[in-house]
Coordinates of C-alpha atoms in Angstrom, one line a residue:
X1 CA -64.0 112.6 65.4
X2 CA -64.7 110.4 68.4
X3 CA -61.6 108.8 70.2
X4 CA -61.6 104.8 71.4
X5 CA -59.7 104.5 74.3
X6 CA -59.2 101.3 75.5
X7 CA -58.9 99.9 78.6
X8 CA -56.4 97.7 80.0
X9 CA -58.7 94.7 79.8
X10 CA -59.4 95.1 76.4
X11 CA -55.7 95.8 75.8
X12 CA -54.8 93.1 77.6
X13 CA -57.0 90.9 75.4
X14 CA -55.9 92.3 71.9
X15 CA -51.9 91.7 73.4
X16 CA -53.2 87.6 74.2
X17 CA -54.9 88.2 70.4
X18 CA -51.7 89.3 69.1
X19 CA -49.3 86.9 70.9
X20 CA -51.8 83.9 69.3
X21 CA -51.7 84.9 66.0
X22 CA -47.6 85.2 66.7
X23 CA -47.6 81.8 67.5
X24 CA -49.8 80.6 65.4
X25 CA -48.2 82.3 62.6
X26 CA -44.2 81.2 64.1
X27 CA -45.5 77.7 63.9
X28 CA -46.7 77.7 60.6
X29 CA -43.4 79.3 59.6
X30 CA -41.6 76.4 62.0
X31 CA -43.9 73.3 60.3
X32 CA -43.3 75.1 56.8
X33 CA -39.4 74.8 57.3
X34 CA -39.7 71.5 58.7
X35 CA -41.0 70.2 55.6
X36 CA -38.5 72.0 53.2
X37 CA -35.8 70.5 55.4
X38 CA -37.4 66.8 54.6
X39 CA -37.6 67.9 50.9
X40 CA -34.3 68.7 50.9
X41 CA -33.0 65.5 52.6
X42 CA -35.2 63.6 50.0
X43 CA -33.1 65.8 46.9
X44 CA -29.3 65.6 48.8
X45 CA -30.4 61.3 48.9
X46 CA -32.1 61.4 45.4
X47 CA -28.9 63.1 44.7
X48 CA -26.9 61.1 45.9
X49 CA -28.1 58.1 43.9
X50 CA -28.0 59.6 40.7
X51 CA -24.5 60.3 41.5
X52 CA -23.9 56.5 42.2
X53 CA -25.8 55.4 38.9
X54 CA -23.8 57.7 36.8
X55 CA -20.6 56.6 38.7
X56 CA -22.1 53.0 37.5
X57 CA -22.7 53.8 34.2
X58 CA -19.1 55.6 33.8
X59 CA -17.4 52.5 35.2
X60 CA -19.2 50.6 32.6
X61 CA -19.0 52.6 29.6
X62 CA -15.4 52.9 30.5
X63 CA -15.2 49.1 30.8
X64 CA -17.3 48.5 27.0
X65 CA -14.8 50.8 25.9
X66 CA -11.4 48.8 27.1
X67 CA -14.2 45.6 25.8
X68 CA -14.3 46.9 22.6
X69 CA -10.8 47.3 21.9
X70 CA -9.7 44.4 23.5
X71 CA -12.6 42.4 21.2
X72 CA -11.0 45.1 18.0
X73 CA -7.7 44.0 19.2
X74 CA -8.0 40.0 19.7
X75 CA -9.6 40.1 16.1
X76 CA -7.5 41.9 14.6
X77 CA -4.7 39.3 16.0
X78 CA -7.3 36.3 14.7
X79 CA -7.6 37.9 11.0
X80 CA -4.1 38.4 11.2
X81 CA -3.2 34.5 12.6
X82 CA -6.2 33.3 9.4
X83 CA -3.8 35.3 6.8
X84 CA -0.9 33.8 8.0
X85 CA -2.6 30.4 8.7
X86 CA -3.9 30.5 4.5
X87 CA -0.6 31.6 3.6
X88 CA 0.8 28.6 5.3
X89 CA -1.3 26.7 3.7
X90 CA -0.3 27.4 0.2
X91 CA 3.2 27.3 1.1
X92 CA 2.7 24.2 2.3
X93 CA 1.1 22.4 -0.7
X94 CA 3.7 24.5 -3.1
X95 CA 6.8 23.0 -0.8
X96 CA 5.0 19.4 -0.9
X97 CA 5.5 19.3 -4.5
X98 CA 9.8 19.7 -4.6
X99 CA 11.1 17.3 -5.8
X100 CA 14.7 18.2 -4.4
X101 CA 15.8 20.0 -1.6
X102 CA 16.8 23.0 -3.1
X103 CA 13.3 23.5 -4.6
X104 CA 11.8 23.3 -0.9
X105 CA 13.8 26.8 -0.2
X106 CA 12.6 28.6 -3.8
X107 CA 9.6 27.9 -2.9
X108 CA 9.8 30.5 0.5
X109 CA 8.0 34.0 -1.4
X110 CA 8.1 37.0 -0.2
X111 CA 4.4 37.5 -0.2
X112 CA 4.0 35.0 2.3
X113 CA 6.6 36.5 5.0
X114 CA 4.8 40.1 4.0
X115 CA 1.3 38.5 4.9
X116 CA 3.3 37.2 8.0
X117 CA 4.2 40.5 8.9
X118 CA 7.9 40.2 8.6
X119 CA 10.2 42.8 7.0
X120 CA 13.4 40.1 7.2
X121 CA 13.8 36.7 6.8
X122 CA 16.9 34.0 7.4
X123 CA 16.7 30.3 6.8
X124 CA 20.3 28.2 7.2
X125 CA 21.5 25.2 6.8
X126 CA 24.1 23.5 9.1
X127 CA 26.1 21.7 6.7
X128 CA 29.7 20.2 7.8
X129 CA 29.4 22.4 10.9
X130 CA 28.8 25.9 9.3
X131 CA 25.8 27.5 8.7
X132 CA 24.6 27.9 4.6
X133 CA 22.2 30.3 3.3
X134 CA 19.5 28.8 1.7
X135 CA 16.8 31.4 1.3
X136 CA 16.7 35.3 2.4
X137 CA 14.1 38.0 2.1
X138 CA 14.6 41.8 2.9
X139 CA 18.4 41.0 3.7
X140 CA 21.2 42.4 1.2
X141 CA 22.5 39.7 -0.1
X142 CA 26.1 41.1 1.2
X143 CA 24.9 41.4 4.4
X144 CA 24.1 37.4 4.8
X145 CA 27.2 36.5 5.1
X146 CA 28.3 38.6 8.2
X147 CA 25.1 38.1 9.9
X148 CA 26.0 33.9 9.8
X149 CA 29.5 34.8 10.6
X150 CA 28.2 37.0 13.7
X151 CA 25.6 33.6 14.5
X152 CA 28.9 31.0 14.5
X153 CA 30.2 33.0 17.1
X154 CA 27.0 32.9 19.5
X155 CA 27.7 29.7 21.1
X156 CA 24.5 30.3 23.2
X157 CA 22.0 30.6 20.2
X158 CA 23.5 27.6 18.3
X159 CA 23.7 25.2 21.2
X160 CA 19.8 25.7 22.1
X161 CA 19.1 25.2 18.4
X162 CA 20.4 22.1 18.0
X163 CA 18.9 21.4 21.3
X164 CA 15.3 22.4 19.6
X165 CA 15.0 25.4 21.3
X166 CA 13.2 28.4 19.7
X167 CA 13.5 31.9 20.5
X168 CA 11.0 35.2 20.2
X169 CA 11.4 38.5 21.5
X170 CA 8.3 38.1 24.0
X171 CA 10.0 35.1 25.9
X172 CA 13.6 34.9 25.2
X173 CA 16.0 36.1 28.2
X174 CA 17.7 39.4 28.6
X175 CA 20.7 38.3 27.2
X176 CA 19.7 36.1 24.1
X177 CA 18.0 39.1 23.3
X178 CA 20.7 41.2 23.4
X179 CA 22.3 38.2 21.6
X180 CA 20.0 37.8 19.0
X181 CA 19.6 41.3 18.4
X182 CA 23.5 42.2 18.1
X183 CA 23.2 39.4 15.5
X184 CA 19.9 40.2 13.3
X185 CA 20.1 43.8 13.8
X186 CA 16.1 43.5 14.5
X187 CA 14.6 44.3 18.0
X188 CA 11.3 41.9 17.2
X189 CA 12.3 38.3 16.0
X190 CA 11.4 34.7 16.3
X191 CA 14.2 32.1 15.4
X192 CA 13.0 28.4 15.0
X193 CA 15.1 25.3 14.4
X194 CA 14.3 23.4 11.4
X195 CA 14.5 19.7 12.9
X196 CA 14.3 16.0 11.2
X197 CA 14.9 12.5 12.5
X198 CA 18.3 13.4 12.3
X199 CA 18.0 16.6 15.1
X200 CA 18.2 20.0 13.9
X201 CA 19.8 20.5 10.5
X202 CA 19.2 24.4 10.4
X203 CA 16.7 27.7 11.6
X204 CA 14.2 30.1 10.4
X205 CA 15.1 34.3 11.5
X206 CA 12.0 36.0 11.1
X207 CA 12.4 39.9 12.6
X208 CA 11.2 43.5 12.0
X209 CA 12.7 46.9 12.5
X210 CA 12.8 48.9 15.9
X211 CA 9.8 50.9 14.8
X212 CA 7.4 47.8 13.6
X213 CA 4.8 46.0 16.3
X214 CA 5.7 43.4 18.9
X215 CA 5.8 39.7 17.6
X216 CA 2.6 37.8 19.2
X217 CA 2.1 34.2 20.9
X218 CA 0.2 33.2 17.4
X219 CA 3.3 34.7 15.1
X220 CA 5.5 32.4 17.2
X221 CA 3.4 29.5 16.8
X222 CA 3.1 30.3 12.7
X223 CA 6.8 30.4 12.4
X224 CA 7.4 27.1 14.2
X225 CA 4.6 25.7 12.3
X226 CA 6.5 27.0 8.7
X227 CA 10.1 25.2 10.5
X228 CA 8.2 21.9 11.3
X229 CA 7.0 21.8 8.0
X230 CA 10.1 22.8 6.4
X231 CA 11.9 19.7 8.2
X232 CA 9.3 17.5 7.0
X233 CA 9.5 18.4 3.3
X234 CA 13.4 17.7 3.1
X235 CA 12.7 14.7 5.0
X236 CA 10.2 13.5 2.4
X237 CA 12.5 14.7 -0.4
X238 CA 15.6 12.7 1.0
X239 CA 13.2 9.8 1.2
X240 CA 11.7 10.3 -2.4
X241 CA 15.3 10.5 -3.9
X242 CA 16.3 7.3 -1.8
X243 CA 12.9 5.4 -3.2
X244 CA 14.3 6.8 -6.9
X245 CA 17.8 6.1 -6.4
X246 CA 16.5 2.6 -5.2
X247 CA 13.8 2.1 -8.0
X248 CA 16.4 3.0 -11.0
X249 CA 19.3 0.3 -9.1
X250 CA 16.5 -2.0 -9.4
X251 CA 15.0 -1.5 -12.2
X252 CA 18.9 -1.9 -13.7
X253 CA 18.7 -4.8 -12.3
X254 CA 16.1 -6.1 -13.0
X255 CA 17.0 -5.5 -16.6
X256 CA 20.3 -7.1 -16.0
X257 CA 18.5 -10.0 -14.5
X258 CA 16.0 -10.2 -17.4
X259 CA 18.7 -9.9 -19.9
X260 CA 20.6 -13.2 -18.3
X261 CA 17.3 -15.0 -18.1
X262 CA 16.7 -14.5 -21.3
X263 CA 20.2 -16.1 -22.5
X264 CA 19.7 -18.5 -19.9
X265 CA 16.2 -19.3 -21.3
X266 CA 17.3 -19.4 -24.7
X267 CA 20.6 -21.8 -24.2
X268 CA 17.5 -24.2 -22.1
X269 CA 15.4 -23.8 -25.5
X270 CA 18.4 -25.0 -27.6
X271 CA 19.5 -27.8 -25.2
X272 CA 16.2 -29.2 -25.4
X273 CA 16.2 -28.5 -29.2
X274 CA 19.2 -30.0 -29.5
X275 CA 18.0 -32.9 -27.0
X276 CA 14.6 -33.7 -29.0
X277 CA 16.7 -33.8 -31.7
X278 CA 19.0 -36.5 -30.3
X279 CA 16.5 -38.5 -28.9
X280 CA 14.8 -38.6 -32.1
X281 CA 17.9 -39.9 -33.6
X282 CA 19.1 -42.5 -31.1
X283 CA 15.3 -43.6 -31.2
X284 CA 15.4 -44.2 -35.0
X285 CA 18.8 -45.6 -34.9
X286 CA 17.4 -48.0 -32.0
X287 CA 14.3 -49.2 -33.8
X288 CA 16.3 -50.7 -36.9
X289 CA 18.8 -53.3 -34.5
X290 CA 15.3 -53.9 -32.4
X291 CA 13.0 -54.6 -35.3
X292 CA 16.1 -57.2 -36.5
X293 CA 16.2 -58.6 -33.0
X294 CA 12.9 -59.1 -32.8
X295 CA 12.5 -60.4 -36.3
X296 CA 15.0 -63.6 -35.4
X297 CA 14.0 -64.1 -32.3
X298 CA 10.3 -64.5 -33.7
X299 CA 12.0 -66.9 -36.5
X300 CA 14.1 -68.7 -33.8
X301 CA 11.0 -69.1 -31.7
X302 CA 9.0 -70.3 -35.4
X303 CA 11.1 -73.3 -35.9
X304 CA 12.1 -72.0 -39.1
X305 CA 15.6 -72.5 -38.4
X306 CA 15.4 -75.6 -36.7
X307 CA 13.6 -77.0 -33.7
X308 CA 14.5 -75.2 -30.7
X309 CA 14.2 -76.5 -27.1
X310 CA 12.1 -75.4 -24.7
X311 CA 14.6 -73.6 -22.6
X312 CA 15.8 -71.2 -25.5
X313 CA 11.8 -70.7 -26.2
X314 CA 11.6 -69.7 -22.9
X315 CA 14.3 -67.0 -23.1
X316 CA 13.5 -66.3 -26.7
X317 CA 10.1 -65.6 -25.3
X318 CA 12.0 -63.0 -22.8
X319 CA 14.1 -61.2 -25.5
X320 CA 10.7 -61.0 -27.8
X321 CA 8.8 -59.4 -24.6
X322 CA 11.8 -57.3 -23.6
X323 CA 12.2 -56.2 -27.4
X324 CA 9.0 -54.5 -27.2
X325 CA 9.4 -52.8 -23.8
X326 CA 12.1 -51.5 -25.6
X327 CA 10.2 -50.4 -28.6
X328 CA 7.3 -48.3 -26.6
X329 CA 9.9 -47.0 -24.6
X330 CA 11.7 -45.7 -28.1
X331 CA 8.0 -44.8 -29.2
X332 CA 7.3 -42.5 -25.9
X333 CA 10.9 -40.6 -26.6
X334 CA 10.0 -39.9 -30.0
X335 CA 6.4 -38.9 -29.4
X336 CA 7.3 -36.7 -26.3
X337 CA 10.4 -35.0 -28.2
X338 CA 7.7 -34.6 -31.4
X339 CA 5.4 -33.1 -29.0
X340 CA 8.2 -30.6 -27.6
X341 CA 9.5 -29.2 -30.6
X342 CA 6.0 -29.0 -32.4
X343 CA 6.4 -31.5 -35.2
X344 CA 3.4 -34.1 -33.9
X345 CA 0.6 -32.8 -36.0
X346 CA -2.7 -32.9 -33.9
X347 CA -6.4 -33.5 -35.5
X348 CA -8.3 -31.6 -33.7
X349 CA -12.2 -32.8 -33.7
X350 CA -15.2 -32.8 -31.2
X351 CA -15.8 -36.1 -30.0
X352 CA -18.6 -37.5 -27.3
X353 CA -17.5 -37.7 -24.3
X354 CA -19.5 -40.8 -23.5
X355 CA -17.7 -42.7 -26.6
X356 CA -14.3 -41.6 -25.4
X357 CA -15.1 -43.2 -21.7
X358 CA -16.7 -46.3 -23.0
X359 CA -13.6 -46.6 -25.3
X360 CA -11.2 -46.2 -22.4
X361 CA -13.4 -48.7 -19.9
X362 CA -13.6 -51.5 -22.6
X363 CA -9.5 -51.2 -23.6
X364 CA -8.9 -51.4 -19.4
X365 CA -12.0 -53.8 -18.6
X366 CA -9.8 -56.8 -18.1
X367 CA -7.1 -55.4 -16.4
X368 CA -10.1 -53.9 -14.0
X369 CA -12.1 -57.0 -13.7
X370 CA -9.2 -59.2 -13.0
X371 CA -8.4 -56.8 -9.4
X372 CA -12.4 -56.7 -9.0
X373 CA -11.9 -53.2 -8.9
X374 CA -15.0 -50.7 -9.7
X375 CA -15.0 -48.2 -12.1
X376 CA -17.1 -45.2 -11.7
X377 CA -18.6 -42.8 -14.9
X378 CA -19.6 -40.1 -14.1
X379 CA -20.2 -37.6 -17.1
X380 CA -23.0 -34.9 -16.5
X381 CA -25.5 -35.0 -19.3
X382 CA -24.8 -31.0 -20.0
X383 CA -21.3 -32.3 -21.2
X384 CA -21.8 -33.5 -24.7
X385 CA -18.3 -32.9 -27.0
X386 CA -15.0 -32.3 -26.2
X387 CA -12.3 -30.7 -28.5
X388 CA -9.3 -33.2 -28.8
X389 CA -7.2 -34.9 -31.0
X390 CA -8.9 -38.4 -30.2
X391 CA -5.8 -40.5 -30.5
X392 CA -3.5 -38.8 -28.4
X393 CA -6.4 -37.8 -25.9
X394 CA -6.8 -41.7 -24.8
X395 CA -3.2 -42.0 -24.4
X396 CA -4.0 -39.0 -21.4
X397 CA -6.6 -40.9 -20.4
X398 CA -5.4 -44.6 -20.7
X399 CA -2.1 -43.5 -18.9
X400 CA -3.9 -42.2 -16.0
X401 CA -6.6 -45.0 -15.9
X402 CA -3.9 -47.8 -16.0
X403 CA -1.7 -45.8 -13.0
X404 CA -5.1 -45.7 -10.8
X405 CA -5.6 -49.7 -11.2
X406 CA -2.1 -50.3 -10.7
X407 CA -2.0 -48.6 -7.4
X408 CA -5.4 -49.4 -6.3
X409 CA -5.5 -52.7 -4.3
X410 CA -8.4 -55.7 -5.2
X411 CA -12.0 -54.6 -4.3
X412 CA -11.0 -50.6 -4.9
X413 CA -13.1 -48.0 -6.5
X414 CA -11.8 -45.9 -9.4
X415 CA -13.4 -42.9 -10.5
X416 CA -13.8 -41.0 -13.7
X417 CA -15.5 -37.9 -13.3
X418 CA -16.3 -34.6 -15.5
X419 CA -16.7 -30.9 -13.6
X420 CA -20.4 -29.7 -14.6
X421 CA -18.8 -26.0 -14.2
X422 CA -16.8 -25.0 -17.1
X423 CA -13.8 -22.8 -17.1
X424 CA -12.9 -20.7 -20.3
X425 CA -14.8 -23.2 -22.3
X426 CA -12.4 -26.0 -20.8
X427 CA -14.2 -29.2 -19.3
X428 CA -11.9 -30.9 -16.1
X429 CA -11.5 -34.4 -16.0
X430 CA -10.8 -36.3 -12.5
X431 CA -9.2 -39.5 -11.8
X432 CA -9.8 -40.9 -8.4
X433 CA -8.4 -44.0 -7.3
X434 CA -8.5 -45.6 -3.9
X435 CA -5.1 -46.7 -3.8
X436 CA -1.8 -46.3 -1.6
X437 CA -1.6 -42.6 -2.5
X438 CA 1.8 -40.8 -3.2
X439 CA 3.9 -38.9 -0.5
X440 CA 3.8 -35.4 -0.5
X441 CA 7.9 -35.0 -1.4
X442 CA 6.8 -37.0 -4.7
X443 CA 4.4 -35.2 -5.4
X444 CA 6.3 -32.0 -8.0
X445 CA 8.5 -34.5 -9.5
X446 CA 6.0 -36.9 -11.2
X447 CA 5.9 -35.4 -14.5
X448 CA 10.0 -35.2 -14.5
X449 CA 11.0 -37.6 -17.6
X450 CA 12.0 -41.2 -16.4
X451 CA 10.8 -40.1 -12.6
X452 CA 9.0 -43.6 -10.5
X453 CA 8.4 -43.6 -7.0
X454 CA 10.4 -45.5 -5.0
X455 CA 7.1 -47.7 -3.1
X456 CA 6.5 -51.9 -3.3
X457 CA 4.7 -52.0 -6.6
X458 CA 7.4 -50.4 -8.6
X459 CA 10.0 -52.2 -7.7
X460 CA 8.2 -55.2 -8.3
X461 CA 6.6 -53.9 -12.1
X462 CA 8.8 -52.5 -14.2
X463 CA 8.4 -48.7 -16.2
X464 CA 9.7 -46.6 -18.1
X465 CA 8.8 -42.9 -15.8
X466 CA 7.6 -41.7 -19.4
X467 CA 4.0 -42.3 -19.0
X468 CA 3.2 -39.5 -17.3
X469 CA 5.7 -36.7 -19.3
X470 CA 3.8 -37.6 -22.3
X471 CA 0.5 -37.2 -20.6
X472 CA 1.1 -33.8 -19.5
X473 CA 2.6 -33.3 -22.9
X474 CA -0.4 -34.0 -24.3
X475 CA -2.5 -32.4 -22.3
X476 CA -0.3 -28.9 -22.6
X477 CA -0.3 -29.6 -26.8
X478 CA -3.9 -29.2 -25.9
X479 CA -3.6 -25.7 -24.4
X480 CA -5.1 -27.5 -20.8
X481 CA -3.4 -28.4 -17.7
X482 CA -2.8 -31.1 -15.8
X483 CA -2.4 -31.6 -11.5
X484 CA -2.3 -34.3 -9.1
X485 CA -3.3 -34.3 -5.4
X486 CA -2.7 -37.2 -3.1
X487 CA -2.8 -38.5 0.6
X488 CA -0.9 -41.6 1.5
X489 CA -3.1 -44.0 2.3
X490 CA -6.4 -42.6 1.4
X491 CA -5.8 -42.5 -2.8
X492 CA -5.1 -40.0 -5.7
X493 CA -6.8 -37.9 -7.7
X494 CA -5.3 -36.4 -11.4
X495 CA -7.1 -33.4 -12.8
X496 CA -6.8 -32.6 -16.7
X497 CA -8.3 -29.9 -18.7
X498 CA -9.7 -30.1 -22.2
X499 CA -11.4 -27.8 -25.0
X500 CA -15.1 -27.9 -24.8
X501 CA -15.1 -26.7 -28.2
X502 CA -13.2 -25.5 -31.3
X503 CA -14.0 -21.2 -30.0
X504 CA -12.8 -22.2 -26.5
X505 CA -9.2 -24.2 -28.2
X506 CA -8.9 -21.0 -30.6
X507 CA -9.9 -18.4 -27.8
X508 CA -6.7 -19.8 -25.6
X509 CA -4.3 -20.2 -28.8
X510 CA -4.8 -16.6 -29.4
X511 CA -3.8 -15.5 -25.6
X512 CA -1.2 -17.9 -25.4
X513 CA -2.6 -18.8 -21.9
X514 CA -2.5 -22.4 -20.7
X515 CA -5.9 -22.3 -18.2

């Protein structure tokens, strides 16, 4: 075996060799833990941020979490405040319908204070300073008097309720607490005044037990609502029975009123009976002494006695035209107290229309002509017939026809005129006249018996105030009505009414209606 022995330049070049690889090889083991060292500050920051993300995402499970049962709790307070809100409800429409005071109280169930969420209720009444139990529910009935015996003593509590203060345990002081609950016996309570127009007249106790939940903001509002309404119930009630109390007092009145006016009415039906009746007789017993007056002053004024001078004519003449003044004025009392008591029997026929005007124009054509007055017709041709008695009909018209000329100065205009629009089957007649008119304070009396107004031409022609009592007795026998409007000055107009036909006469006798 051969042996290399090396010589010191050779050595010395394997040692340089040796020390280069060394370096070579310590830097590749320095760059290789340089880049693990960058790796792992990447990790530690990568770290790091997943560490602040999950933080994150625990702070915001944690806050979905306290969310959710915030969101659970909050509805479960809403469906809690709808139940009581729809037991209100029907509470409120069963208390609506009392019909007394004490009916408002029986109407408080237990079902509704249960869906409330109360365990004890406690409504009073302050009557004549002392509180009244009216309604209680999970409260032994001998425990209810103690409990208000305890409550007159808590000057405090009564003094704000009259005031219209309420009270719950979430906002009441330290010591109406204590107060309240010394009282009630219940550690969660509302108490609400039951107030009117006339301030508070009693309250509402609503409480639970020491073990039951905390009263809420809603349960307070619930309770005050219940009060409120409470109040406004008895108020209505106490309003309802003073409407009844009222309605009965007058409704006895009126009965008591009725009754008298019905004597009243009956004693004016037999004065007038008994009036007809003695006009009817003084009018008979009148006629017999006239007709004999008459009858000698017509043989005085004859000659058959002896001649007669001209002087005693004269006055004869008077007493002859006076006599029969007197006998139409006898004739209008007996036809109006016939008409009145029913015993004028009436012939009832159609009759043109245009024959009955003619026949009133011609019987007033002098009396017309002689003041140069005109006279007006006018009948539409749709109006044919009217249903009258044709006797006592012209005396309407005749009467109203001779009024309009005697109040219508020379060169007037008088008017007859028919209304083309019918009314129940009745046809209206107008009367227009030009003349001085009538003052309105005259007006309502003109169909009075024996009523004239006081103007110029009255006093200076004399009447009887009959004419028109008969007319609107005629006109009423009839079953039509009769009305006058007038300006002073500027003329007057009277309005009748008259059957068209015998259906329209019978069709009004039947609902005893004058149109």
């Amino acid at each position: 075996m051969s042996t290399w022995i090396l010589d010191p330049s050779q050595i010395l070049l394997l040692t340089a060799i040796a020390v280069v690889s060394a370096l070579g090889y310590i830097g590749y083991l320095t760059a290789a833990l340089a880049s693990k060292e960058n790796t792992v500050n990447q990790m530690q920051a990568e770290h790091q941020k997943l560490m602040r993300s999950f933080n994150e995402l625990d702070e915001q499970a944690k806050l979905i979490v306290r969310t959710d049962l915030e969101l659970n709790k909050a509805q479960e307070e809403l469906d809690k405040r709808l139940n009581g809100i729809n037991a209100l409800q029907r509470t409120s429409r069963q208390i609506s319908q009392a019909l007394n005071e004490s009916e408002i109280f029986q109407k408080l169930s237990p079902e509704l204070f249960e869906e409330l969420g109360f365990s004890m209720v406690l409504v009073a009444a302050f009557e004549d300073g002392k509180s009244r139990k009216r309604a209680s529910i999970g409260i032994p009935e001998e425990k209810t008097s103690p409990l208000l015996a305890k409550f007159e003593k808590a000057d405090h509590l009564k003094t704000a309720l009259r005031e219209s203060h309420a009270f719950s345990s979430i906002n009441a002081s330290r010591k109406s607490k204590e107060e309240i609950a010394g009282v009630f016996e219940a550690e969660h309570f509302i108490l609400a005044p039951i107030v009117t127009q006339n301030g508070t007249i009693g309250f509402v106790f609503v409480g639970n037990r020491y073990n039951a939940p905390a009263v809420t903001q809603g349960d307070e509002e619930l309770i005050g609502i219940l009060a409120s309404q409470i109040g406004q119930n008895i108020e209505n009630v106490h309003l309802f029975e003073k409407v009844f109390r009222s309605s009965q007092e007058l409704e006895l009145k009126v009965k008591e009123r009725t009754k008298q006016l019905a004597g009243a009415l009956q004693q004016v039906e037999e004065i007038n009976e008994r009036k007809s009746e003695f006009i009817s007789a003084v009018s008979h017993e009148l006629r017999t002494p006239l007709t004999s007056i008459k009858g000698y002053a017509a043989i005085l004024m004859a000659g058959k006695i002896g001649e007669v001078p001209d002087a005693v004519k004269e006055r004869l003449g008077k007493i002859n035209t006076h006599s029969d003044n007197l006998v139409a004025l006898i004739n209008n009392l007996l036809d109006i107290a016939r008409i009145e008591s029913g015993r004028v029997e009436m012939k009832f026929e159609p009759h043109p229309v245009k024959t009955v005007m003619d026949n009133i124009s011609d019987l007033l054509a002098p009396q017309i002509k002689d003041k140069d007055i005109k006279l007006n017709i006018n009948v539409p041709a749709a109006i044919k017939d009217i249903y009258i008695d044709i006797s006592q009909a012209e005396r309407v018209f005749i009467n109203l026809l001779s009024n309009a000329v005697k109040f219508t100065p020379k060169a007037g205009t008088i008017t007859i005129a028919a209304s083309p629009v019918m009314e129940k089957g009745f046809i209206t007649f107008h009367v227009m006249d030009t003349g001085i008119g009538i003052p309105p304070e005259d007006l309502g009396k003109l169909f009075n018996e024996f009523y004239r107004v006081d103007n110029e031409i009255n006093q200076n022609v004399k009447g009887t105030g009959l004419g028109l009592t008969l007319a609107k007795n005629i006109v009423e026998a009839h079953h039509g009505k009769i009305w006058v409007k007038s300006q002073v000055g500027s003329g007057t107009t009277f309005s009748i009414t008259l059957p068209a036909s015998a259906e329209a006469y019978a069709a009004n006798v039947k609902t005893e209606k004058i149109i």
